[in-house]
Amino acid sequence: MRHTSPPAPPPVSEAAAPAEATRDTAAAPSRLPRATFRRAVRSAAWKRGPVLTGAALLLGLVMLLHGGIPNRAGSLGSLVETFLPWFGLLVPVLAAGALWRRSASAVLALVLPVTVWLSLFGGLLVDKSEPGGDLTVATHNVGAENPDPVGTARDLVASGVDVLALEEITEEDRGVYEKELAGAYPHHTVQGTVGLWSRLPLSDSRPVDIATDYGPLADTKPADVQLAGNRALRTTVATERGPLVVYVAHLGSVRLTPRSGFWTGSRDRNAQALGEVLAADRSERVMLLGDLNGTLDDRALAGITSRLRSAQDAAGDGFGFSWPARFPVARIDQILVRGVEPTGSWVLPATGSDHLPVAAGVSW
């Protein structure tokens, strides 16, 4: 018997190559451009917006290292610190630009200023007030140009506080305030342009030298002339819980001009002198009420803020801006304490002054 082999398969032509190989060959070029495109898009997102990225990082560094900005040229450091909370408004502006440019690097860079701003001011956004309090106080720069001192005095009486400090009292308006406040506040002292009115007895009231007059002619001024321009006082309030030493102060004005920049000479000199007075006062309970013409972030007030703490920071709700009255942008009117516990801090309604009154409650 003859052995026969199975028929050989027909030859496969090049045109009849397996379909699978054909599909793989066709798909490879299409997958390659898509992957490359995605990588290119991601790379471009990180490269876009270098200016926005730099601006975000610079903003964060300015807020983080504001204490290192020199004051030699026009008190630039103090100017930045005065309006430091407002730097946060640049964050949404930069964020909008980053989203519009689709810049991943700019979005990531914004983490720095957001984190720094929240660490500096986030605590102020929470209401920290507590019910109760042993004493309520208020301070108000009534304004030398106040067109309605009578109305201002009556508004302050309506606040119902126990102790009231006034700054920038003119000789012409002093009698008005003394008359209008007498019914609610039987005890008061006025030392030059500052005064304190109280429902509780006062003692040991006297002016405080904060270097308002300086230079070679300062000592030649008669005592009555020096007192007329005095801008700080010290007194003791007799409370049911014991004596409370109260300072009232109005530090020198600051000015922003193209030629000199942020001029703070008299304010800084007054702040240094007042800080030295506070450092020497060993009283157990001390309170400072007044217009300091500076925010507590300003390094020029460090001699004061290192010895007293802010009622607004401890027990307020928000920033408590007090100036200017029409559109407040800074809190330059302060209530600072030592040895008592703030229970609340708030801003009172506007009067005829260009400042808003601020008030606080404290307990022992």
GROMACS .gro file of C-alpha atoms in nm:
model
  364
    1MET     CA    1   0.000   0.000   0.000
    2ARG     CA    2   0.130   0.336  -0.095
    3HIS     CA    3   0.143   0.601   0.182
    4THR     CA    4  -0.005   0.934   0.085
    5SER     CA    5   0.066   1.255   0.279
    6PRO     CA    6  -0.209   1.505   0.361
    7PRO     CA    7  -0.240   1.786   0.115
    8ALA     CA    8  -0.023   2.086   0.192
    9PRO     CA    9  -0.206   2.410   0.282
   10PRO     CA   10  -0.229   2.660   0.008
   11PRO     CA   11   0.034   2.935   0.018
   12VAL     CA   12  -0.068   3.249   0.197
   13SER     CA   13  -0.032   3.560  -0.005
   14GLU     CA   14   0.089   3.891   0.136
   15ALA     CA   15  -0.254   4.038   0.079
   16ALA     CA   16  -0.411   3.773   0.301
   17ALA     CA   17  -0.203   3.853   0.615
   18PRO     CA   18  -0.378   3.795   0.947
   19ALA     CA   19  -0.640   4.061   1.026
   20GLU     CA   20  -0.508   4.099   1.378
   21ALA     CA   21  -0.167   4.211   1.261
   22THR     CA   22  -0.331   4.455   1.025
   23ARG     CA   23  -0.537   4.608   1.312
   24ASP     CA   24  -0.235   4.641   1.541
   25THR     CA   25  -0.036   4.803   1.267
   26ALA     CA   26  -0.315   5.048   1.198
   27ALA     CA   27  -0.381   5.129   1.566
   28ALA     CA   28  -0.021   5.195   1.661
   29PRO     CA   29   0.012   5.525   1.476
   30SER     CA   30  -0.318   5.652   1.623
   31ARG     CA   31  -0.227   5.571   1.984
   32LEU     CA   32   0.113   5.729   1.962
   33PRO     CA   33  -0.005   6.080   1.867
   34ARG     CA   34  -0.275   6.081   2.139
   35ALA     CA   35  -0.032   5.991   2.417
   36THR     CA   36   0.216   6.244   2.289
   37PHE     CA   37  -0.057   6.506   2.274
   38ARG     CA   38  -0.162   6.443   2.635
   39ARG     CA   39   0.196   6.470   2.755
   40ALA     CA   40   0.237   6.792   2.562
   41VAL     CA   41  -0.080   6.937   2.717
   42ARG     CA   42   0.034   6.849   3.068
   43SER     CA   43   0.376   6.995   3.007
   44ALA     CA   44   0.228   7.314   2.865
   45ALA     CA   45  -0.002   7.355   3.169
   46TRP     CA   46   0.303   7.368   3.395
   47LYS     CA   47   0.489   7.606   3.168
   48ARG     CA   48   0.207   7.855   3.118
   49GLY     CA   49   0.174   8.172   3.325
   50PRO     CA   50   0.526   8.223   3.462
   51VAL     CA   51   0.439   8.582   3.554
   52LEU     CA   52   0.132   8.468   3.749
   53THR     CA   53   0.337   8.201   3.923
   54GLY     CA   54   0.604   8.452   4.021
   55ALA     CA   55   0.344   8.701   4.141
   56ALA     CA   56   0.177   8.439   4.361
   57LEU     CA   57   0.507   8.338   4.518
   58LEU     CA   58   0.606   8.702   4.570
   59LEU     CA   59   0.273   8.777   4.738
   60GLY     CA   60   0.318   8.488   4.978
   61LEU     CA   61   0.674   8.588   5.061
   62VAL     CA   62   0.577   8.951   5.125
   63MET     CA   63   0.312   8.844   5.376
   64LEU     CA   64   0.537   8.581   5.532
   65LEU     CA   65   0.848   8.798   5.561
   66HIS     CA   66   0.690   9.143   5.603
   67GLY     CA   67   0.899   9.202   5.913
   68GLY     CA   68   1.209   9.199   5.698
   69ILE     CA   69   1.095   9.477   5.465
   70PRO     CA   70   1.315   9.775   5.558
   71ASN     CA   71   1.171  10.097   5.693
   72ARG     CA   72   1.462  10.312   5.582
   73ALA     CA   73   1.303  10.418   5.254
   74GLY     CA   74   0.977  10.594   5.331
   75SER     CA   75   0.880  10.351   5.610
   76LEU     CA   76   0.784  10.096   5.346
   77GLY     CA   77   0.774   9.814   5.600
   78SER     CA   78   0.523   9.995   5.821
   79LEU     CA   79   0.312  10.086   5.519
   80VAL     CA   80   0.291   9.722   5.410
   81GLU     CA   81   0.207   9.611   5.764
   82THR     CA   82  -0.066   9.873   5.798
   83PHE     CA   83  -0.262   9.725   5.510
   84LEU     CA   84  -0.140   9.366   5.539
   85PRO     CA   85  -0.487   9.203   5.560
   86TRP     CA   86  -0.584   9.357   5.227
   87PHE     CA   87  -0.308   9.170   5.046
   88GLY     CA   88  -0.540   8.872   5.061
   89LEU     CA   89  -0.760   9.035   4.797
   90LEU     CA   90  -0.487   8.968   4.542
   91VAL     CA   91  -0.536   8.592   4.581
   92PRO     CA   92  -0.870   8.567   4.393
   93VAL     CA   93  -0.734   8.801   4.125
   94LEU     CA   94  -0.433   8.577   4.069
   95ALA     CA   95  -0.651   8.266   4.090
   96ALA     CA   96  -0.878   8.397   3.816
   97GLY     CA   97  -0.575   8.468   3.599
   98ALA     CA   98  -0.433   8.121   3.664
   99LEU     CA   99  -0.759   7.952   3.564
  100TRP     CA  100  -0.793   8.168   3.255
  101ARG     CA  101  -0.438   8.082   3.149
  102ARG     CA  102  -0.484   7.718   3.259
  103SER     CA  103  -0.158   7.745   3.449
  104ALA     CA  104  -0.104   7.453   3.685
  105SER     CA  105   0.212   7.611   3.826
  106ALA     CA  106   0.030   7.935   3.916
  107VAL     CA  107  -0.251   7.744   4.089
  108LEU     CA  108   0.002   7.548   4.293
  109ALA     CA  109   0.198   7.864   4.378
  110LEU     CA  110  -0.119   8.020   4.524
  111VAL     CA  111  -0.106   7.767   4.807
  112LEU     CA  112   0.169   7.978   4.967
  113PRO     CA  113  -0.015   8.314   5.000
  114VAL     CA  114  -0.341   8.141   5.099
  115THR     CA  115  -0.165   7.947   5.375
  116VAL     CA  116   0.023   8.252   5.503
  117TRP     CA  117  -0.285   8.476   5.502
  118LEU     CA  118  -0.492   8.221   5.693
  119SER     CA  119  -0.216   8.173   5.949
  120LEU     CA  120  -0.198   8.550   6.005
  121PHE     CA  121  -0.565   8.644   5.997
  122GLY     CA  122  -0.777   8.331   5.986
  123GLY     CA  123  -0.837   8.346   6.361
  124LEU     CA  124  -0.995   8.690   6.330
  125LEU     CA  125  -1.276   8.551   6.114
  126VAL     CA  126  -1.418   8.347   6.403
  127ASP     CA  127  -1.645   8.505   6.665
  128LYS     CA  128  -1.456   8.463   6.994
  129SER     CA  129  -1.687   8.666   7.218
  130GLU     CA  130  -1.826   8.524   7.541
  131PRO     CA  131  -2.138   8.620   7.737
  132GLY     CA  132  -2.104   8.839   8.042
  133GLY     CA  133  -1.819   9.061   8.156
  134ASP     CA  134  -1.742   9.273   8.460
  135LEU     CA  135  -1.677   9.600   8.277
  136THR     CA  136  -1.743   9.754   7.937
  137VAL     CA  137  -1.518  10.020   7.787
  138ALA     CA  138  -1.503  10.225   7.468
  139THR     CA  139  -1.262  10.462   7.300
  140HIS     CA  140  -1.331  10.722   7.034
  141ASN     CA  141  -1.130  10.983   6.848
  142VAL     CA  142  -1.407  11.241   6.835
  143GLY     CA  143  -1.229  11.449   6.571
  144ALA     CA  144  -1.121  11.810   6.595
  145GLU     CA  145  -1.337  11.892   6.291
  146ASN     CA  146  -1.645  11.711   6.422
  147PRO     CA  147  -1.949  11.913   6.307
  148ASP     CA  148  -2.179  11.765   6.574
  149PRO     CA  149  -2.006  11.711   6.910
  150VAL     CA  150  -2.341  11.714   7.091
  151GLY     CA  151  -2.473  11.430   6.877
  152THR     CA  152  -2.146  11.241   6.915
  153ALA     CA  153  -2.161  11.266   7.294
  154ARG     CA  154  -2.522  11.146   7.301
  155ASP     CA  155  -2.441  10.854   7.072
  156LEU     CA  156  -2.163  10.749   7.306
  157VAL     CA  157  -2.390  10.769   7.610
  158ALA     CA  158  -2.637  10.546   7.426
  159SER     CA  159  -2.369  10.278   7.395
  160GLY     CA  160  -2.407  10.214   7.767
  161VAL     CA  161  -2.039  10.143   7.836
  162ASP     CA  162  -1.900  10.189   8.187
  163VAL     CA  163  -1.577  10.367   8.091
  164LEU     CA  164  -1.533  10.598   7.793
  165ALA     CA  165  -1.208  10.740   7.655
  166LEU     CA  166  -1.203  11.034   7.413
  167GLU     CA  167  -0.917  11.162   7.201
  168GLU     CA  168  -0.867  11.480   6.999
  169ILE     CA  169  -1.078  11.696   7.230
  170THR     CA  170  -1.048  12.060   7.130
  171GLU     CA  171  -1.065  12.345   7.378
  172GLU     CA  172  -1.384  12.466   7.205
  173ASP     CA  173  -1.560  12.129   7.236
  174ARG     CA  174  -1.439  12.026   7.579
  175GLY     CA  175  -1.728  12.197   7.757
  176VAL     CA  176  -1.978  12.028   7.525
  177TYR     CA  177  -1.851  11.681   7.610
  178GLU     CA  178  -1.831  11.755   7.980
  179LYS     CA  179  -2.191  11.877   7.981
  180GLU     CA  180  -2.342  11.600   7.766
  181LEU     CA  181  -2.158  11.317   7.939
  182ALA     CA  182  -2.200  11.435   8.298
  183GLY     CA  183  -2.534  11.262   8.356
  184ALA     CA  184  -2.414  10.916   8.258
  185TYR     CA  185  -2.055  10.951   8.375
  186PRO     CA  186  -2.018  11.139   8.706
  187HIS     CA  187  -1.641  11.090   8.717
  188HIS     CA  188  -1.403  11.221   8.455
  189THR     CA  189  -1.058  11.359   8.391
  190VAL     CA  190  -0.930  11.560   8.094
  191GLN     CA  191  -0.557  11.606   8.042
  192GLY     CA  192  -0.496  11.823   7.738
  193THR     CA  193  -0.660  11.667   7.432
  194VAL     CA  194  -0.749  11.330   7.589
  195GLY     CA  195  -1.003  11.244   7.856
  196LEU     CA  196  -1.170  10.959   8.041
  197TRP     CA  197  -1.531  10.946   8.161
  198SER     CA  198  -1.644  10.678   8.405
  199ARG     CA  199  -1.945  10.555   8.600
  200LEU     CA  200  -1.695  10.443   8.865
  201PRO     CA  201  -1.467  10.663   9.077
  202LEU     CA  202  -1.130  10.772   8.940
  203SER     CA  203  -0.811  10.850   9.129
  204ASP     CA  204  -0.448  10.944   9.072
  205SER     CA  205  -0.522  11.104   8.734
  206ARG     CA  206  -0.229  11.271   8.563
  207PRO     CA  207  -0.083  11.348   8.219
  208VAL     CA  208   0.173  11.112   8.070
  209ASP     CA  209   0.475  11.235   7.878
  210ILE     CA  210   0.498  11.050   7.545
  211ALA     CA  211   0.750  11.288   7.388
  212THR     CA  212   0.487  11.503   7.222
  213ASP     CA  213   0.714  11.803   7.269
  214TYR     CA  214   1.076  11.739   7.179
  215GLY     CA  215   1.380  11.926   7.060
  216PRO     CA  216   1.584  12.207   7.216
  217LEU     CA  217   1.281  12.430   7.280
  218ALA     CA  218   1.058  12.166   7.438
  219ASP     CA  219   1.169  12.234   7.795
  220THR     CA  220   1.123  12.607   7.754
  221LYS     CA  221   0.745  12.582   7.708
  222PRO     CA  222   0.537  12.684   8.012
  223ALA     CA  223   0.359  12.398   8.192
  224ASP     CA  224   0.013  12.518   8.088
  225VAL     CA  225   0.116  12.526   7.721
  226GLN     CA  226   0.257  12.175   7.744
  227LEU     CA  227  -0.060  12.049   7.913
  228ALA     CA  228  -0.283  12.201   7.646
  229GLY     CA  229  -0.116  11.986   7.383
  230ASN     CA  230  -0.085  11.675   7.602
  231ARG     CA  231  -0.189  11.352   7.427
  232ALA     CA  232  -0.183  11.084   7.698
  233LEU     CA  233  -0.306  11.031   8.054
  234ARG     CA  234  -0.305  10.773   8.331
  235THR     CA  235  -0.578  10.718   8.587
  236THR     CA  236  -0.707  10.445   8.817
  237VAL     CA  237  -1.065  10.317   8.800
  238ALA     CA  238  -1.206  10.180   9.126
  239THR     CA  239  -1.398   9.865   9.027
  240GLU     CA  240  -1.571   9.610   9.249
  241ARG     CA  241  -1.294   9.365   9.163
  242GLY     CA  242  -1.013   9.601   9.251
  243PRO     CA  243  -0.820   9.888   9.088
  244LEU     CA  244  -0.775   9.904   8.712
  245VAL     CA  245  -0.504  10.130   8.573
  246VAL     CA  246  -0.621  10.293   8.249
  247TYR     CA  247  -0.408  10.480   7.999
  248VAL     CA  248  -0.561  10.697   7.727
  249ALA     CA  249  -0.331  10.791   7.440
  250HIS     CA  250  -0.340  10.958   7.101
  251LEU     CA  251  -0.016  10.896   6.915
  252GLY     CA  252   0.112  11.132   6.646
  253SER     CA  253  -0.040  11.135   6.301
  254VAL     CA  254   0.105  10.956   5.998
  255ARG     CA  255   0.102  11.083   5.640
  256LEU     CA  256   0.153  10.929   5.298
  257THR     CA  257   0.312  11.170   5.051
  258PRO     CA  258   0.492  11.122   4.718
  259ARG     CA  259   0.798  11.302   4.848
  260SER     CA  260   0.854  11.145   5.191
  261GLY     CA  261   0.661  10.821   5.151
  262PHE     CA  262   0.491  10.695   5.467
  263TRP     CA  263   0.588  10.957   5.726
  264THR     CA  264   0.560  10.820   6.080
  265GLY     CA  265   0.817  11.020   6.275
  266SER     CA  266   0.602  11.162   6.556
  267ARG     CA  267   0.393  10.844   6.584
  268ASP     CA  268   0.700  10.627   6.622
  269ARG     CA  269   0.853  10.860   6.881
  270ASN     CA  270   0.529  10.863   7.083
  271ALA     CA  271   0.497  10.484   7.058
  272GLN     CA  272   0.848  10.431   7.189
  273ALA     CA  273   0.790  10.666   7.482
  274LEU     CA  274   0.455  10.506   7.569
  275GLY     CA  275   0.610  10.160   7.549
  276GLU     CA  276   0.872  10.265   7.803
  277VAL     CA  277   0.602  10.398   8.036
  278LEU     CA  278   0.408  10.071   8.013
  279ALA     CA  279   0.723   9.869   8.074
  280ALA     CA  280   0.786  10.061   8.396
  281ASP     CA  281   0.427  10.021   8.522
  282ARG     CA  282   0.409   9.716   8.750
  283SER     CA  283   0.034   9.737   8.813
  284GLU     CA  284  -0.148   9.404   8.806
  285ARG     CA  285  -0.429   9.517   8.576
  286VAL     CA  286  -0.362   9.767   8.297
  287MET     CA  287  -0.569   9.887   8.004
  288LEU     CA  288  -0.474  10.114   7.713
  289LEU     CA  289  -0.748  10.295   7.522
  290GLY     CA  290  -0.678  10.524   7.232
  291ASP     CA  291  -0.597  10.615   6.877
  292LEU     CA  292  -0.253  10.472   6.811
  293ASN     CA  293  -0.248  10.577   6.444
  294GLY     CA  294  -0.124  10.232   6.355
  295THR     CA  295  -0.235   9.872   6.329
  296LEU     CA  296  -0.103   9.607   6.563
  297ASP     CA  297   0.092   9.447   6.277
  298ASP     CA  298   0.304   9.764   6.250
  299ARG     CA  299   0.650   9.701   6.395
  300ALA     CA  300   0.659  10.057   6.531
  301LEU     CA  301   0.407   9.957   6.800
  302ALA     CA  302   0.606   9.653   6.915
  303GLY     CA  303   0.704   9.824   7.241
  304ILE     CA  304   0.333   9.847   7.325
  305THR     CA  305   0.197   9.524   7.180
  306SER     CA  306   0.469   9.317   7.348
  307ARG     CA  307   0.330   9.420   7.688
  308LEU     CA  308  -0.045   9.430   7.624
  309ARG     CA  309  -0.280   9.218   7.415
  310SER     CA  310  -0.561   9.321   7.187
  311ALA     CA  311  -0.922   9.277   7.298
  312GLN     CA  312  -1.020   9.250   6.931
  313ASP     CA  313  -0.774   8.969   6.865
  314ALA     CA  314  -0.874   8.784   7.180
  315ALA     CA  315  -1.253   8.824   7.179
  316GLY     CA  316  -1.363   9.004   6.862
  317ASP     CA  317  -1.540   8.901   6.547
  318GLY     CA  318  -1.364   9.011   6.229
  319PHE     CA  319  -1.103   9.278   6.178
  320GLY     CA  320  -1.282   9.559   6.362
  321PHE     CA  321  -1.164   9.829   6.121
  322SER     CA  322  -1.221  10.178   6.262
  323TRP     CA  323  -1.079  10.428   6.011
  324PRO     CA  324  -1.187  10.609   5.804
  325ALA     CA  325  -1.548  10.603   5.916
  326ARG     CA  326  -1.695  10.618   5.564
  327PHE     CA  327  -1.506  10.311   5.443
  328PRO     CA  328  -1.290  10.160   5.718
  329VAL     CA  329  -0.971   9.994   5.593
  330ALA     CA  330  -0.759   9.975   5.911
  331ARG     CA  331  -0.801   9.935   6.284
  332ILE     CA  332  -0.596  10.215   6.434
  333ASP     CA  333  -0.818  10.268   6.741
  334GLN     CA  334  -0.720  10.011   7.000
  335ILE     CA  335  -0.823   9.853   7.329
  336LEU     CA  336  -0.527   9.667   7.479
  337VAL     CA  337  -0.519   9.492   7.816
  338ARG     CA  338  -0.305   9.312   8.070
  339GLY     CA  339  -0.428   9.124   8.377
  340VAL     CA  340  -0.793   9.111   8.266
  341GLU     CA  341  -0.971   8.879   8.023
  342PRO     CA  342  -1.149   9.024   7.717
  343THR     CA  343  -1.500   8.882   7.674
  344GLY     CA  344  -1.603   9.073   7.363
  345SER     CA  345  -1.494   9.343   7.121
  346TRP     CA  346  -1.705   9.534   6.870
  347VAL     CA  347  -1.730   9.850   6.662
  348LEU     CA  348  -1.995  10.109   6.752
  349PRO     CA  349  -2.205  10.302   6.497
  350ALA     CA  350  -2.058  10.605   6.323
  351THR     CA  351  -2.074  10.951   6.479
  352GLY     CA  352  -1.976  11.290   6.340
  353SER     CA  353  -1.607  11.190   6.357
  354ASP     CA  354  -1.390  11.045   6.083
  355HIS     CA  355  -1.318  10.752   6.319
  356LEU     CA  356  -1.554  10.480   6.439
  357PRO     CA  357  -1.581  10.419   6.815
  358VAL     CA  358  -1.465  10.076   6.934
  359ALA     CA  359  -1.577   9.897   7.250
  360ALA     CA  360  -1.492   9.588   7.452
  361GLY     CA  361  -1.599   9.392   7.755
  362VAL     CA  362  -1.354   9.250   8.011
  363SER     CA  363  -1.373   9.026   8.314
  364TRP     CA  364  -1.142   8.938   8.599
   0.00000   0.00000   0.00000
